[in-house]
PDB file of C-alpha atoms in Angstrom:
ATOM      1  CA  MET A   1       0.000   0.000   0.000  1.00 74.00           C
ATOM      2  CA  ALA A   2       1.447   3.350  -1.084  1.00 87.00           C
ATOM      3  CA  ARG A   3       1.294   6.628   0.801  1.00 91.00           C
ATOM      4  CA  ILE A   4       1.091  10.264  -0.103  1.00 94.00           C
ATOM      5  CA  ILE A   5       3.202  12.164   2.401  1.00 96.00           C
ATOM      6  CA  ILE A   6       2.947  15.932   2.802  1.00 96.00           C
ATOM      7  CA  ASN A   7       5.432  17.626   5.150  1.00 96.00           C
ATOM      8  CA  ARG A   8       5.652  21.311   6.023  1.00 96.00           C
ATOM      9  CA  LEU A   9       3.781  22.370   2.878  1.00 96.00           C
ATOM     10  CA  ASN A  10       3.534  26.124   2.382  1.00 96.00           C
ATOM     11  CA  PHE A  11       1.839  27.701  -0.600  1.00 95.00           C
ATOM     12  CA  THR A  12       0.802  31.230  -1.530  1.00 94.00           C
ATOM     13  CA  TYR A  13      -0.464  32.327  -4.936  1.00 93.00           C
ATOM     14  CA  ASP A  14       1.690  35.007  -6.578  1.00 91.00           C
ATOM     15  CA  GLY A  15       0.365  38.441  -5.748  1.00 89.00           C
ATOM     16  CA  PHE A  16      -1.562  37.269  -2.667  1.00 89.00           C
ATOM     17  CA  TYR A  17      -0.613  38.332   0.822  1.00 89.00           C
ATOM     18  CA  GLU A  18      -2.328  35.532   2.747  1.00 90.00           C
ATOM     19  CA  PRO A  19      -0.925  31.999   2.322  1.00 92.00           C
ATOM     20  CA  LEU A  20      -3.358  29.296   1.300  1.00 92.00           C
ATOM     21  CA  PHE A  21      -1.414  26.565   3.143  1.00 93.00           C
ATOM     22  CA  THR A  22       0.947  27.042   6.061  1.00 95.00           C
ATOM     23  CA  ASP A  23       2.957  24.151   7.496  1.00 95.00           C
ATOM     24  CA  LEU A  24       0.500  21.509   6.205  1.00 94.00           C
ATOM     25  CA  ASN A  25       1.374  17.953   7.280  1.00 96.00           C
ATOM     26  CA  CYS A  26      -0.541  14.767   6.477  1.00 93.00           C
ATOM     27  CA  GLU A  27      -0.269  11.199   5.236  1.00 94.00           C
ATOM     28  CA  ILE A  28      -2.828   9.599   2.940  1.00 93.00           C
ATOM     29  CA  GLU A  29      -3.005   5.852   2.286  1.00 91.00           C
ATOM     30  CA  SER A  30      -3.632   4.933  -1.353  1.00 87.00           C
ATOM     31  CA  SER A  31      -6.507   2.644  -0.335  1.00 87.00           C
ATOM     32  CA  TRP A  32      -8.454   5.482   1.313  1.00 86.00           C
ATOM     33  CA  LYS A  33     -11.400   7.149  -0.331  1.00 85.00           C
ATOM     34  CA  LEU A  34     -11.467  10.732   0.879  1.00 86.00           C
ATOM     35  CA  GLY A  35     -13.619  13.738   0.169  1.00 86.00           C
ATOM     36  CA  LEU A  36     -12.497  17.334   0.629  1.00 86.00           C
ATOM     37  CA  VAL A  37     -15.420  19.551   1.514  1.00 85.00           C
ATOM     38  CA  GLY A  38     -15.311  23.317   1.888  1.00 85.00           C
ATOM     39  CA  ARG A  39     -16.317  26.647   0.464  1.00 87.00           C
ATOM     40  CA  ASN A  40     -14.943  27.899  -2.826  1.00 86.00           C
ATOM     41  CA  GLY A  41     -11.459  29.353  -2.500  1.00 83.00           C
ATOM     42  CA  MET A  42     -10.422  27.182   0.450  1.00 87.00           C
ATOM     43  CA  GLY A  43      -7.760  25.256  -1.513  1.00 91.00           C
ATOM     44  CA  LYS A  44      -9.355  21.958  -2.575  1.00 92.00           C
ATOM     45  CA  THR A  45      -8.442  22.229  -6.263  1.00 93.00           C
ATOM     46  CA  THR A  46      -5.108  23.859  -5.411  1.00 94.00           C
ATOM     47  CA  LEU A  47      -4.152  20.866  -3.244  1.00 94.00           C
ATOM     48  CA  MET A  48      -4.915  18.546  -6.167  1.00 94.00           C
ATOM     49  CA  ARG A  49      -2.782  20.711  -8.463  1.00 94.00           C
ATOM     50  CA  LEU A  50       0.048  20.632  -5.916  1.00 95.00           C
ATOM     51  CA  LEU A  51      -0.120  16.822  -5.750  1.00 94.00           C
ATOM     52  CA  GLN A  52       0.212  16.689  -9.528  1.00 93.00           C
ATOM     53  CA  GLY A  53       3.254  18.975  -9.461  1.00 92.00           C
ATOM     54  CA  GLU A  54       1.567  21.776 -11.386  1.00 94.00           C
ATOM     55  CA  LEU A  55       2.433  24.503  -8.871  1.00 94.00           C
ATOM     56  CA  THR A  56       5.638  25.529  -7.099  1.00 94.00           C
ATOM     57  CA  TYR A  57       5.557  25.193  -3.305  1.00 95.00           C
ATOM     58  CA  ASP A  58       7.757  25.040  -0.225  1.00 95.00           C
ATOM     59  CA  GLY A  59       7.901  21.784   1.701  1.00 95.00           C
ATOM     60  CA  ILE A  60       7.733  18.149   0.678  1.00 96.00           C
ATOM     61  CA  ILE A  61       5.141  16.144  -1.246  1.00 96.00           C
ATOM     62  CA  SER A  62       6.278  12.562  -1.651  1.00 95.00           C
ATOM     63  CA  SER A  63       4.412   9.747  -3.378  1.00 93.00           C
ATOM     64  CA  PRO A  64       5.174   6.813  -5.689  1.00 92.00           C
ATOM     65  CA  LEU A  65       1.671   7.090  -7.158  1.00 89.00           C
ATOM     66  CA  THR A  66       0.562   8.279 -10.576  1.00 89.00           C
ATOM     67  CA  PHE A  67      -2.220  10.845 -10.239  1.00 92.00           C
ATOM     68  CA  ASP A  68      -5.113  11.202 -12.672  1.00 93.00           C
ATOM     69  CA  TYR A  69      -7.259  14.313 -12.477  1.00 93.00           C
ATOM     70  CA  PHE A  70     -10.938  14.713 -13.267  1.00 93.00           C
ATOM     71  CA  PRO A  71     -12.156  16.578 -15.240  1.00 91.00           C
ATOM     72  CA  TYR A  72      -9.918  16.342 -18.278  1.00 93.00           C
ATOM     73  CA  PRO A  73     -10.494  17.103 -21.973  1.00 92.00           C
ATOM     74  CA  LEU A  74     -11.800  14.459 -24.335  1.00 93.00           C
ATOM     75  CA  PRO A  75     -10.885  14.811 -28.037  1.00 92.00           C
ATOM     76  CA  GLU A  76     -13.966  16.317 -29.714  1.00 93.00           C
ATOM     77  CA  GLU A  77     -13.399  14.691 -33.106  1.00 94.00           C
ATOM     78  CA  LYS A  78     -13.214  11.095 -31.865  1.00 96.00           C
ATOM     79  CA  ILE A  79     -15.912   8.512 -31.295  1.00 97.00           C
ATOM     80  CA  ALA A  80     -16.591   8.220 -27.551  1.00 97.00           C
ATOM     81  CA  LEU A  81     -15.414   4.592 -27.287  1.00 97.00           C
ATOM     82  CA  GLU A  82     -12.127   5.419 -29.019  1.00 96.00           C
ATOM     83  CA  ALA A  83     -11.593   8.472 -26.784  1.00 97.00           C
ATOM     84  CA  ILE A  84     -12.227   6.463 -23.621  1.00 96.00           C
ATOM     85  CA  ARG A  85      -9.919   3.657 -24.739  1.00 96.00           C
ATOM     86  CA  GLU A  86      -7.119   6.239 -25.188  1.00 95.00           C
ATOM     87  CA  VAL A  87      -7.632   7.507 -21.632  1.00 95.00           C
ATOM     88  CA  ILE A  88      -7.412   4.005 -20.151  1.00 96.00           C
ATOM     89  CA  ALA A  89      -4.265   2.922 -22.022  1.00 95.00           C
ATOM     90  CA  ASP A  90      -2.551   3.306 -25.388  1.00 95.00           C
ATOM     91  CA  PHE A  91      -4.356   0.305 -26.864  1.00 96.00           C
ATOM     92  CA  ALA A  92      -4.046   1.436 -30.500  1.00 95.00           C
ATOM     93  CA  SER A  93      -0.259   1.677 -30.226  1.00 95.00           C
ATOM     94  CA  MET A  94       0.010  -1.682 -28.466  1.00 96.00           C
ATOM     95  CA  GLU A  95      -2.252  -3.328 -31.072  1.00 96.00           C
ATOM     96  CA  ALA A  96      -0.187  -1.895 -33.942  1.00 95.00           C
ATOM     97  CA  GLU A  97       3.065  -3.044 -32.335  1.00 94.00           C
ATOM     98  CA  MET A  98       1.683  -6.541 -31.706  1.00 94.00           C
ATOM     99  CA  ALA A  99       0.577  -6.807 -35.358  1.00 93.00           C
ATOM    100  CA  TYR A 100       3.974  -5.620 -36.590  1.00 91.00           C
ATOM    101  CA  THR A 101       6.041  -7.878 -34.315  1.00 91.00           C
ATOM    102  CA  ALA A 102       3.730 -10.861 -34.945  1.00 89.00           C
ATOM    103  CA  ALA A 103       4.416 -10.527 -38.689  1.00 87.00           C
ATOM    104  CA  LEU A 104       8.178 -10.684 -37.989  1.00 86.00           C
ATOM    105  CA  ALA A 105       8.035 -13.269 -35.199  1.00 76.00           C
ATOM    106  CA  GLY A 106       8.509 -16.306 -37.462  1.00 77.00           C
ATOM    107  CA  ARG A 107      11.959 -15.149 -38.572  1.00 82.00           C
ATOM    108  CA  ASP A 108      13.114 -12.811 -35.809  1.00 84.00           C
ATOM    109  CA  GLU A 109      13.620 -13.931 -32.195  1.00 88.00           C
ATOM    110  CA  ALA A 110      13.815 -10.342 -30.917  1.00 89.00           C
ATOM    111  CA  ALA A 111      10.450  -9.548 -32.572  1.00 88.00           C
ATOM    112  CA  LEU A 112       8.906 -12.591 -30.904  1.00 89.00           C
ATOM    113  CA  GLN A 113      10.211 -11.476 -27.522  1.00 91.00           C
ATOM    114  CA  ARG A 114       8.958  -7.919 -28.105  1.00 92.00           C
ATOM    115  CA  PHE A 115       5.529  -9.287 -29.118  1.00 92.00           C
ATOM    116  CA  GLY A 116       5.350 -11.187 -25.826  1.00 93.00           C
ATOM    117  CA  GLU A 117       6.263  -8.076 -23.797  1.00 95.00           C
ATOM    118  CA  VAL A 118       3.656  -5.909 -25.509  1.00 95.00           C
ATOM    119  CA  GLN A 119       1.021  -8.627 -25.310  1.00 95.00           C
ATOM    120  CA  LEU A 120       1.616  -8.974 -21.562  1.00 96.00           C
ATOM    121  CA  ARG A 121       1.192  -5.214 -21.088  1.00 95.00           C
ATOM    122  CA  TYR A 122      -1.954  -5.334 -23.259  1.00 96.00           C
ATOM    123  CA  GLN A 123      -3.386  -8.140 -21.114  1.00 96.00           C
ATOM    124  CA  GLU A 124      -2.505  -6.312 -17.881  1.00 95.00           C
ATOM    125  CA  HIS A 125      -4.640  -3.395 -19.094  1.00 95.00           C
ATOM    126  CA  ASP A 126      -7.502  -5.788 -20.035  1.00 96.00           C
ATOM    127  CA  GLY A 127      -6.999  -5.046 -23.737  1.00 96.00           C
ATOM    128  CA  TYR A 128      -8.736  -8.179 -24.994  1.00 97.00           C
ATOM    129  CA  ILE A 129     -11.946  -7.367 -23.088  1.00 97.00           C
ATOM    130  CA  ILE A 130     -11.707  -3.588 -22.707  1.00 97.00           C
ATOM    131  CA  ASP A 131     -14.720  -2.753 -24.906  1.00 97.00           C
ATOM    132  CA  GLU A 132     -16.942  -5.041 -22.822  1.00 97.00           C
ATOM    133  CA  LEU A 133     -15.568  -3.565 -19.585  1.00 97.00           C
ATOM    134  CA  ILE A 134     -16.245  -0.037 -20.848  1.00 98.00           C
ATOM    135  CA  ALA A 135     -19.819  -0.948 -21.802  1.00 97.00           C
ATOM    136  CA  ALA A 136     -20.411  -2.469 -18.354  1.00 97.00           C
ATOM    137  CA  GLU A 137     -18.860   0.521 -16.553  1.00 96.00           C
ATOM    138  CA  VAL A 138     -20.912   3.128 -18.413  1.00 97.00           C
ATOM    139  CA  GLY A 139     -23.980   0.970 -17.756  1.00 96.00           C
ATOM    140  CA  ARG A 140     -23.324   1.354 -14.017  1.00 96.00           C
ATOM    141  CA  LEU A 141     -23.518   5.104 -14.620  1.00 96.00           C
ATOM    142  CA  LYS A 142     -26.852   4.713 -16.450  1.00 96.00           C
ATOM    143  CA  VAL A 143     -25.441   5.696 -19.844  1.00 96.00           C
ATOM    144  CA  ALA A 144     -26.842   3.841 -22.860  1.00 96.00           C
ATOM    145  CA  VAL A 145     -24.173   1.773 -24.593  1.00 96.00           C
ATOM    146  CA  GLU A 146     -25.135   3.433 -27.914  1.00 97.00           C
ATOM    147  CA  VAL A 147     -23.577   6.671 -26.622  1.00 97.00           C
ATOM    148  CA  LEU A 148     -20.157   5.033 -27.041  1.00 97.00           C
ATOM    149  CA  GLN A 149     -20.609   5.084 -30.829  1.00 97.00           C
ATOM    150  CA  ARG A 150     -21.307   8.827 -31.004  1.00 97.00           C
ATOM    151  CA  PRO A 151     -18.696  11.556 -31.564  1.00 97.00           C
ATOM    152  CA  VAL A 152     -17.551  13.225 -28.355  1.00 97.00           C
ATOM    153  CA  SER A 153     -18.651  16.560 -29.837  1.00 97.00           C
ATOM    154  CA  SER A 154     -22.287  15.356 -29.815  1.00 97.00           C
ATOM    155  CA  LEU A 155     -22.317  14.333 -26.127  1.00 96.00           C
ATOM    156  CA  SER A 156     -24.051  16.346 -23.432  1.00 93.00           C
ATOM    157  CA  GLY A 157     -22.061  17.626 -20.476  1.00 92.00           C
ATOM    158  CA  GLY A 158     -23.592  14.927 -18.282  1.00 93.00           C
ATOM    159  CA  GLU A 159     -22.713  12.148 -20.724  1.00 94.00           C
ATOM    160  CA  ARG A 160     -19.122  13.388 -20.945  1.00 94.00           C
ATOM    161  CA  THR A 161     -18.850  13.545 -17.154  1.00 94.00           C
ATOM    162  CA  LYS A 162     -20.015   9.967 -16.758  1.00 95.00           C
ATOM    163  CA  LEU A 163     -17.788   8.646 -19.554  1.00 96.00           C
ATOM    164  CA  MET A 164     -14.731  10.412 -18.123  1.00 95.00           C
ATOM    165  CA  LEU A 165     -15.383   8.876 -14.703  1.00 95.00           C
ATOM    166  CA  ALA A 166     -15.871   5.399 -16.187  1.00 96.00           C
ATOM    167  CA  ALA A 167     -12.560   5.675 -18.073  1.00 96.00           C
ATOM    168  CA  LEU A 168     -10.616   6.695 -14.968  1.00 95.00           C
ATOM    169  CA  PHE A 169     -12.065   3.877 -12.896  1.00 94.00           C
ATOM    170  CA  LEU A 170     -11.010   1.358 -15.558  1.00 96.00           C
ATOM    171  CA  LYS A 171      -7.478   2.731 -15.754  1.00 93.00           C
ATOM    172  CA  LYS A 172      -4.829   0.700 -13.926  1.00 88.00           C
ATOM    173  CA  ASP A 173      -2.330   1.832 -11.284  1.00 81.00           C
ATOM    174  CA  ASN A 174      -3.537   5.357 -10.713  1.00 87.00           C
ATOM    175  CA  PHE A 175      -4.742   7.507  -7.826  1.00 91.00           C
ATOM    176  CA  LEU A 176      -7.799   9.509  -8.777  1.00 92.00           C
ATOM    177  CA  LEU A 177      -8.208  13.171  -7.943  1.00 93.00           C
ATOM    178  CA  ILE A 178     -11.839  13.936  -8.709  1.00 92.00           C
ATOM    179  CA  ASP A 179     -12.772  17.617  -8.670  1.00 91.00           C
ATOM    180  CA  GLU A 180     -16.464  18.563  -8.700  1.00 87.00           C
ATOM    181  CA  PRO A 181     -17.817  15.463 -10.481  1.00 87.00           C
ATOM    182  CA  THR A 182     -21.422  16.653 -10.332  1.00 83.00           C
ATOM    183  CA  ASP A 183     -20.959  19.630 -12.674  1.00 78.00           C
ATOM    184  CA  HIS A 184     -23.246  19.379 -15.736  1.00 80.00           C
ATOM    185  CA  LEU A 185     -25.512  16.842 -14.027  1.00 90.00           C
ATOM    186  CA  ASP A 186     -29.188  17.131 -13.168  1.00 91.00           C
ATOM    187  CA  ARG A 187     -30.560  15.827  -9.863  1.00 93.00           C
ATOM    188  CA  GLU A 188     -30.927  12.245 -11.107  1.00 93.00           C
ATOM    189  CA  GLY A 189     -27.446  12.340 -12.666  1.00 92.00           C
ATOM    190  CA  ARG A 190     -25.998  13.540  -9.364  1.00 92.00           C
ATOM    191  CA  ARG A 191     -27.684  10.673  -7.548  1.00 94.00           C
ATOM    192  CA  VAL A 192     -26.321   8.138 -10.074  1.00 94.00           C
ATOM    193  CA  VAL A 193     -22.761   9.510  -9.800  1.00 92.00           C
ATOM    194  CA  ALA A 194     -22.951   9.653  -5.996  1.00 91.00           C
ATOM    195  CA  ASP A 195     -24.051   6.000  -5.875  1.00 92.00           C
ATOM    196  CA  TYR A 196     -21.310   5.060  -8.351  1.00 92.00           C
ATOM    197  CA  LEU A 197     -18.583   6.795  -6.375  1.00 88.00           C
TER     198      LEU A 197
END
């Protein structure tokens, strides 16, 4: 189990007199599910940005984890399923490399070894069943599976929100930082997302 360790964290936005964080210390276990609650401007999003290394600070933030932040942009021109697959892992690249190395594998030992390495990584990310896993995950968020075949540009804000969450929860080896997941959702959508989370 990994830990996020914050020691003596101090942070002030440029041009501000009052610091946002002063001598902040805490440890967070990677298995915990935590919610930060507070008024706007209290530092919730800033803390997430600090964890991701986006801002300069004084003190120590130490973690072996890879952080994924919600919300994030989805490519407008892509079909939703393709866009979600890209968020989860680089399946298209792995599939192309497996096809290329498989074609060479009969006459090249190094290509055969490389095929095995890529195939193992593909399997670890559930590549052979990823479309079915995506369909099941979006179903848990009460999104019709047909939405996956539409361009991202045609999706409502609520549909995008749910698809982005589903993609992050299918991604391997990451620590999720979810910021205001109920934006763009009506009352029923908020209930569905709350139950899902």
